[in-house]
Amino acid sequence: MLPSPSRRPRAHVGLLAAALLGLLVGLLPAFTAPAAADDPSPAPRPTAAGTFRNPLNTGPDPFMTHWKGNYYLTATQGDSIRMWRSPSLGTLLTADPVTVWTDSDPSRNRNIWAPEFYRFGDRWYLYYTADDGVDEHHRLYVLESEGDDPAGPYRFKAKLAPPNHADDFAIDAGILQLGGRLYLAYSGINQYQHNGINIAPMSNPYTVSGDAVAIDAAGGCPEVREGPEFLYRGGRVWMTYSTCDTGKPDYQVWMMSMPLDADPLVPGNWRQHQGPVFSRADDRGVFGPGHHAFFKSPDGTEDWIVYHAKTTSVNTYSNRTTRAQKFTWRADGSPDFGRPLALGATQDLPSGDPGSGNYWINDDGRSSGPGGVTYTGAWNSGTGCATQCFWSDDHWSDRAGATATFTFTGTRIALLSVKDTGNGYAGISVDGGPEQRVDFHGPIRVGEAVQYVSPRLPYGEHTLRVRVTGERNSQSGASFVSVDRAEVYVN
């Protein structure tokens, strides 16, 4: 969620495990396919790699599902609702967004947050939060698809407001499905928090049919309970939710549960699980993990969590990126989310994912596919960025004219590196074409961030050149340009 100043109080550490993992990966052969003897043209593409690396998207508050061969992802965009669609988890970052909703009604066309979409019958229902520019005026709304496609088109269906909170602040709708009935769970005003968990009955996907009840949910901090989501297993329904202000590094996930045959509108039926179930991992450079959702692997055999997190311990709403990782289940039937993985950690793709063929190129020239990086001019290199960087190292320079040139074989490349208060402008060009001016500056230092994504290219060998301009914006203290990881796409 975005900040509300009037209401919501919204480094360098070594990572031996990640470094060892990176070293092991670096010793593996490049993920390339041998050329077919009877087909010398076109050049062979790397085989569909069975791994991926976060982030999946540069936005916060993600929601995702897999449907008919594609992952569908939404995230908070502010002025509209956009959706990204991709057959592989590994290619979501470079998928072209589809704008599925904008609104001309001034009472609900600003600060559009936290969209979620569910299929009921042969229609999709998209739930979201919006206001008129005043945070306290946030309310819940639902759209209905015109056909059976998560990406729409959609039409406005209804405002969602329990009778006892007819005109009260409300955000973060999540739908509880239990015993053939639907319930609206959301974060809003109650006797426990301004942003507290409430649950109300629904008579259909777009109609609230009764008063909301307040749930006294614990959270390790007083101010926020938001983003309720649900899992069903072991004879219980598990309600997870995010606590503390999302700008804080201690934003985290807590959990309650209830028997599947109990009434969710009776607060006493919910049992509190003590302590966070998913929280910051300083040794991995992960802060404020939360506002999450769940999805299944394409073959339905694995459970995954999608969430946003940051690479800085500073209290900030910027640079929250979408990430995903697999989770498992304990013997007592409760979910085990483990610890959030470092940004850039290599993970196996979900079971049944067709693969992306993606590979990485590290700033030191090592690569899991064809290509590498060369430098001209004066560059510094080292491991001072630790967990904030891929493989705990990066290159940086403020010498005008210095260049870093990646060679790669594929269709697209993304450049990731640290944003910092002393960073300046880079001139970035592809295949010797015109330069694009990219500002690497950040008002606070944050770890690995997406700095640039190339346009789509014909499959083949290409170059990406990063040139230090020696220039900076008026807020920056210097003109450094940093280089960390390139992610190469082949499809």
mmCIF file of N, CA, C and O in Angstrom, residues 202-242:
data_model
loop_
_atom_site.group_PDB
_atom_site.id
_atom_site.type_symbol
_atom_site.label_atom_id
_atom_site.label_comp_id
_atom_site.label_asym_id
_atom_site.label_seq_id
_atom_site.Cartn_x
_atom_site.Cartn_y
_atom_site.Cartn_z
ATOM 1 N N MET A 202 -21.286 -12.420 1.516
ATOM 2 C CA MET A 202 -21.667 -11.993 0.166
ATOM 3 C C MET A 202 -22.734 -12.946 -0.362
ATOM 4 O O MET A 202 -22.680 -14.154 -0.121
ATOM 5 N N SER A 203 -23.687 -12.397 -1.096
ATOM 6 C CA SER A 203 -24.716 -13.240 -1.711
ATOM 7 C C SER A 203 -24.320 -13.665 -3.117
ATOM 8 O O SER A 203 -24.888 -14.614 -3.669
ATOM 9 N N ASN A 204 -23.371 -12.971 -3.716
ATOM 10 C CA ASN A 204 -22.812 -13.319 -5.017
ATOM 11 C C ASN A 204 -21.472 -12.578 -5.131
ATOM 12 O O ASN A 204 -21.107 -11.827 -4.220
ATOM 13 N N PRO A 205 -20.724 -12.746 -6.212
ATOM 14 C CA PRO A 205 -19.386 -12.143 -6.267
ATOM 15 C C PRO A 205 -19.347 -10.622 -6.234
ATOM 16 O O PRO A 205 -18.264 -10.056 -6.073
ATOM 17 N N TYR A 206 -20.489 -9.963 -6.357
ATOM 18 C CA TYR A 206 -20.485 -8.498 -6.419
ATOM 19 C C TYR A 206 -21.463 -7.849 -5.436
ATOM 20 O O TYR A 206 -21.726 -6.654 -5.530
ATOM 21 N N THR A 207 -21.973 -8.621 -4.467
ATOM 22 C CA THR A 207 -22.938 -8.068 -3.521
ATOM 23 C C THR A 207 -22.598 -8.468 -2.091
ATOM 24 O O THR A 207 -22.548 -9.664 -1.768
ATOM 25 N N VAL A 208 -22.358 -7.470 -1.240
ATOM 26 C CA VAL A 208 -22.198 -7.720 0.189
ATOM 27 C C VAL A 208 -23.585 -7.813 0.808
ATOM 28 O O VAL A 208 -24.419 -6.925 0.616
ATOM 29 N N SER A 209 -23.845 -8.881 1.557
ATOM 30 C CA SER A 209 -25.206 -9.152 2.015
ATOM 31 C C SER A 209 -25.407 -8.998 3.510
ATOM 32 O O SER A 209 -26.482 -9.337 4.029
ATOM 33 N N GLY A 210 -24.426 -8.487 4.231
ATOM 34 C CA GLY A 210 -24.591 -8.325 5.670
ATOM 35 C C GLY A 210 -23.446 -7.532 6.277
ATOM 36 O O GLY A 210 -22.485 -7.145 5.591
ATOM 37 N N ASP A 211 -23.564 -7.271 7.560
ATOM 38 C CA ASP A 211 -22.555 -6.491 8.262
ATOM 39 C C ASP A 211 -21.216 -7.219 8.321
ATOM 40 O O ASP A 211 -21.155 -8.455 8.335
ATOM 41 N N ALA A 212 -20.156 -6.450 8.383
ATOM 42 C CA ALA A 212 -18.817 -6.998 8.581
ATOM 43 C C ALA A 212 -18.565 -7.225 10.064
ATOM 44 O O ALA A 212 -19.056 -6.469 10.912
ATOM 45 N N VAL A 213 -17.817 -8.273 10.372
ATOM 46 C CA VAL A 213 -17.375 -8.510 11.741
ATOM 47 C C VAL A 213 -15.879 -8.224 11.809
ATOM 48 O O VAL A 213 -15.143 -8.439 10.849
ATOM 49 N N ALA A 214 -15.435 -7.733 12.955
ATOM 50 C CA ALA A 214 -14.037 -7.393 13.144
ATOM 51 C C ALA A 214 -13.283 -8.591 13.720
ATOM 52 O O ALA A 214 -13.779 -9.283 14.604
ATOM 53 N N ILE A 215 -12.090 -8.814 13.202
ATOM 54 C CA ILE A 215 -11.230 -9.884 13.693
ATOM 55 C C ILE A 215 -10.051 -9.254 14.435
ATOM 56 O O ILE A 215 -9.338 -8.414 13.884
ATOM 57 N N ASP A 216 -9.858 -9.658 15.680
ATOM 58 C CA ASP A 216 -8.763 -9.124 16.484
ATOM 59 C C ASP A 216 -7.497 -9.910 16.165
ATOM 60 O O ASP A 216 -7.158 -10.882 16.828
ATOM 61 N N ALA A 217 -6.793 -9.474 15.140
ATOM 62 C CA ALA A 217 -5.631 -10.192 14.639
ATOM 63 C C ALA A 217 -4.351 -9.612 15.221
ATOM 64 O O ALA A 217 -4.148 -8.395 15.202
ATOM 65 N N ALA A 218 -3.485 -10.480 15.711
ATOM 66 C CA ALA A 218 -2.196 -10.036 16.242
ATOM 67 C C ALA A 218 -1.253 -9.687 15.094
ATOM 68 O O ALA A 218 -1.499 -10.046 13.939
ATOM 69 N N GLY A 219 -0.152 -8.977 15.437
ATOM 70 C CA GLY A 219 0.737 -8.600 14.354
ATOM 71 C C GLY A 219 2.082 -8.043 14.743
ATOM 72 O O GLY A 219 2.843 -7.624 13.865
ATOM 73 N N GLY A 220 2.417 -7.996 16.018
ATOM 74 C CA GLY A 220 3.725 -7.525 16.415
ATOM 75 C C GLY A 220 3.919 -6.028 16.325
ATOM 76 O O GLY A 220 5.013 -5.516 16.551
ATOM 77 N N CYS A 221 2.890 -5.303 15.988
ATOM 78 C CA CYS A 221 2.914 -3.837 15.913
ATOM 79 C C CYS A 221 1.457 -3.379 15.974
ATOM 80 O O CYS A 221 0.552 -4.158 15.705
ATOM 81 N N PRO A 222 1.207 -2.142 16.327
ATOM 82 C CA PRO A 222 -0.178 -1.734 16.551
ATOM 83 C C PRO A 222 -0.944 -1.270 15.315
ATOM 84 O O PRO A 222 -2.165 -1.276 15.317
ATOM 85 N N GLU A 223 -0.239 -0.881 14.230
ATOM 86 C CA GLU A 223 -0.911 0.002 13.281
ATOM 87 C C GLU A 223 -1.643 -0.630 12.110
ATOM 88 O O GLU A 223 -2.597 -0.049 11.605
ATOM 89 N N VAL A 224 -1.241 -1.776 11.595
ATOM 90 C CA VAL A 224 -1.812 -2.244 10.330
ATOM 91 C C VAL A 224 -2.045 -3.744 10.342
ATOM 92 O O VAL A 224 -1.197 -4.508 10.800
ATOM 93 N N ARG A 225 -3.216 -4.156 9.837
ATOM 94 C CA ARG A 225 -3.512 -5.537 9.473
ATOM 95 C C ARG A 225 -4.167 -5.440 8.098
ATOM 96 O O ARG A 225 -5.253 -4.884 7.967
ATOM 97 N N GLU A 226 -3.536 -5.990 7.058
ATOM 98 C CA GLU A 226 -4.063 -5.772 5.706
ATOM 99 C C GLU A 226 -3.750 -6.952 4.802
ATOM 100 O O GLU A 226 -3.000 -7.860 5.153
ATOM 101 N N GLY A 227 -4.357 -6.932 3.605
ATOM 102 C CA GLY A 227 -4.069 -7.936 2.581
ATOM 103 C C GLY A 227 -4.423 -9.357 2.970
ATOM 104 O O GLY A 227 -3.600 -10.259 2.771
ATOM 105 N N PRO A 228 -5.630 -9.656 3.508
ATOM 106 C CA PRO A 228 -5.950 -11.033 3.884
ATOM 107 C C PRO A 228 -6.011 -11.962 2.672
ATOM 108 O O PRO A 228 -6.566 -11.613 1.629
ATOM 109 N N GLU A 229 -5.413 -13.152 2.819
ATOM 110 C CA GLU A 229 -5.432 -14.187 1.787
ATOM 111 C C GLU A 229 -5.722 -15.526 2.450
ATOM 112 O O GLU A 229 -5.525 -15.685 3.663
ATOM 113 N N PHE A 230 -6.143 -16.521 1.647
ATOM 114 C CA PHE A 230 -6.648 -17.760 2.233
ATOM 115 C C PHE A 230 -6.061 -18.988 1.558
ATOM 116 O O PHE A 230 -5.881 -19.040 0.345
ATOM 117 N N LEU A 231 -5.783 -20.015 2.404
ATOM 118 C CA LEU A 231 -5.381 -21.342 1.967
ATOM 119 C C LEU A 231 -6.289 -22.364 2.637
ATOM 120 O O LEU A 231 -6.762 -22.140 3.758
ATOM 121 N N TYR A 232 -6.503 -23.504 1.982
ATOM 122 C CA TYR A 232 -7.429 -24.510 2.483
ATOM 123 C C TYR A 232 -6.714 -25.859 2.486
ATOM 124 O O TYR A 232 -6.349 -26.385 1.431
ATOM 125 N N ARG A 233 -6.508 -26.399 3.685
ATOM 126 C CA ARG A 233 -5.779 -27.673 3.762
ATOM 127 C C ARG A 233 -5.877 -28.233 5.189
ATOM 128 O O ARG A 233 -5.994 -27.480 6.147
ATOM 129 N N GLY A 234 -5.837 -29.554 5.265
ATOM 130 C CA GLY A 234 -5.810 -30.208 6.567
ATOM 131 C C GLY A 234 -7.051 -29.949 7.392
ATOM 132 O O GLY A 234 -6.979 -29.911 8.633
ATOM 133 N N GLY A 235 -8.197 -29.769 6.741
ATOM 134 C CA GLY A 235 -9.436 -29.541 7.465
ATOM 135 C C GLY A 235 -9.577 -28.143 8.026
ATOM 136 O O GLY A 235 -10.507 -27.872 8.796
ATOM 137 N N ARG A 236 -8.675 -27.222 7.641
ATOM 138 C CA ARG A 236 -8.718 -25.859 8.157
ATOM 139 C C ARG A 236 -8.582 -24.864 7.006
ATOM 140 O O ARG A 236 -8.061 -25.187 5.930
ATOM 141 N N VAL A 237 -9.040 -23.655 7.261
ATOM 142 C CA VAL A 237 -8.761 -22.534 6.373
ATOM 143 C C VAL A 237 -7.735 -21.661 7.082
ATOM 144 O O VAL A 237 -7.863 -21.341 8.262
ATOM 145 N N TRP A 238 -6.705 -21.313 6.349
ATOM 146 C CA TRP A 238 -5.600 -20.516 6.889
ATOM 147 C C TRP A 238 -5.696 -19.116 6.323
ATOM 148 O O TRP A 238 -5.640 -18.920 5.103
ATOM 149 N N MET A 239 -5.873 -18.124 7.192
ATOM 150 C CA MET A 239 -5.926 -16.727 6.769
ATOM 151 C C MET A 239 -4.581 -16.073 7.089
ATOM 152 O O MET A 239 -4.207 -15.951 8.254
ATOM 153 N N THR A 240 -3.881 -15.669 6.064
ATOM 154 C CA THR A 240 -2.637 -14.931 6.246
ATOM 155 C C THR A 240 -2.902 -13.461 5.935
ATOM 156 O O THR A 240 -3.787 -13.120 5.148
ATOM 157 N N TYR A 241 -2.123 -12.585 6.548
ATOM 158 C CA TYR A 241 -2.323 -11.156 6.367
ATOM 159 C C TYR A 241 -1.021 -10.441 6.700
ATOM 160 O O TYR A 241 -0.145 -10.982 7.386
ATOM 161 N N SER A 242 -0.884 -9.237 6.186
ATOM 162 C CA SER A 242 0.330 -8.459 6.403
ATOM 163 C C SER A 242 0.138 -7.486 7.553
ATOM 164 O O SER A 242 -0.954 -6.935 7.729
#
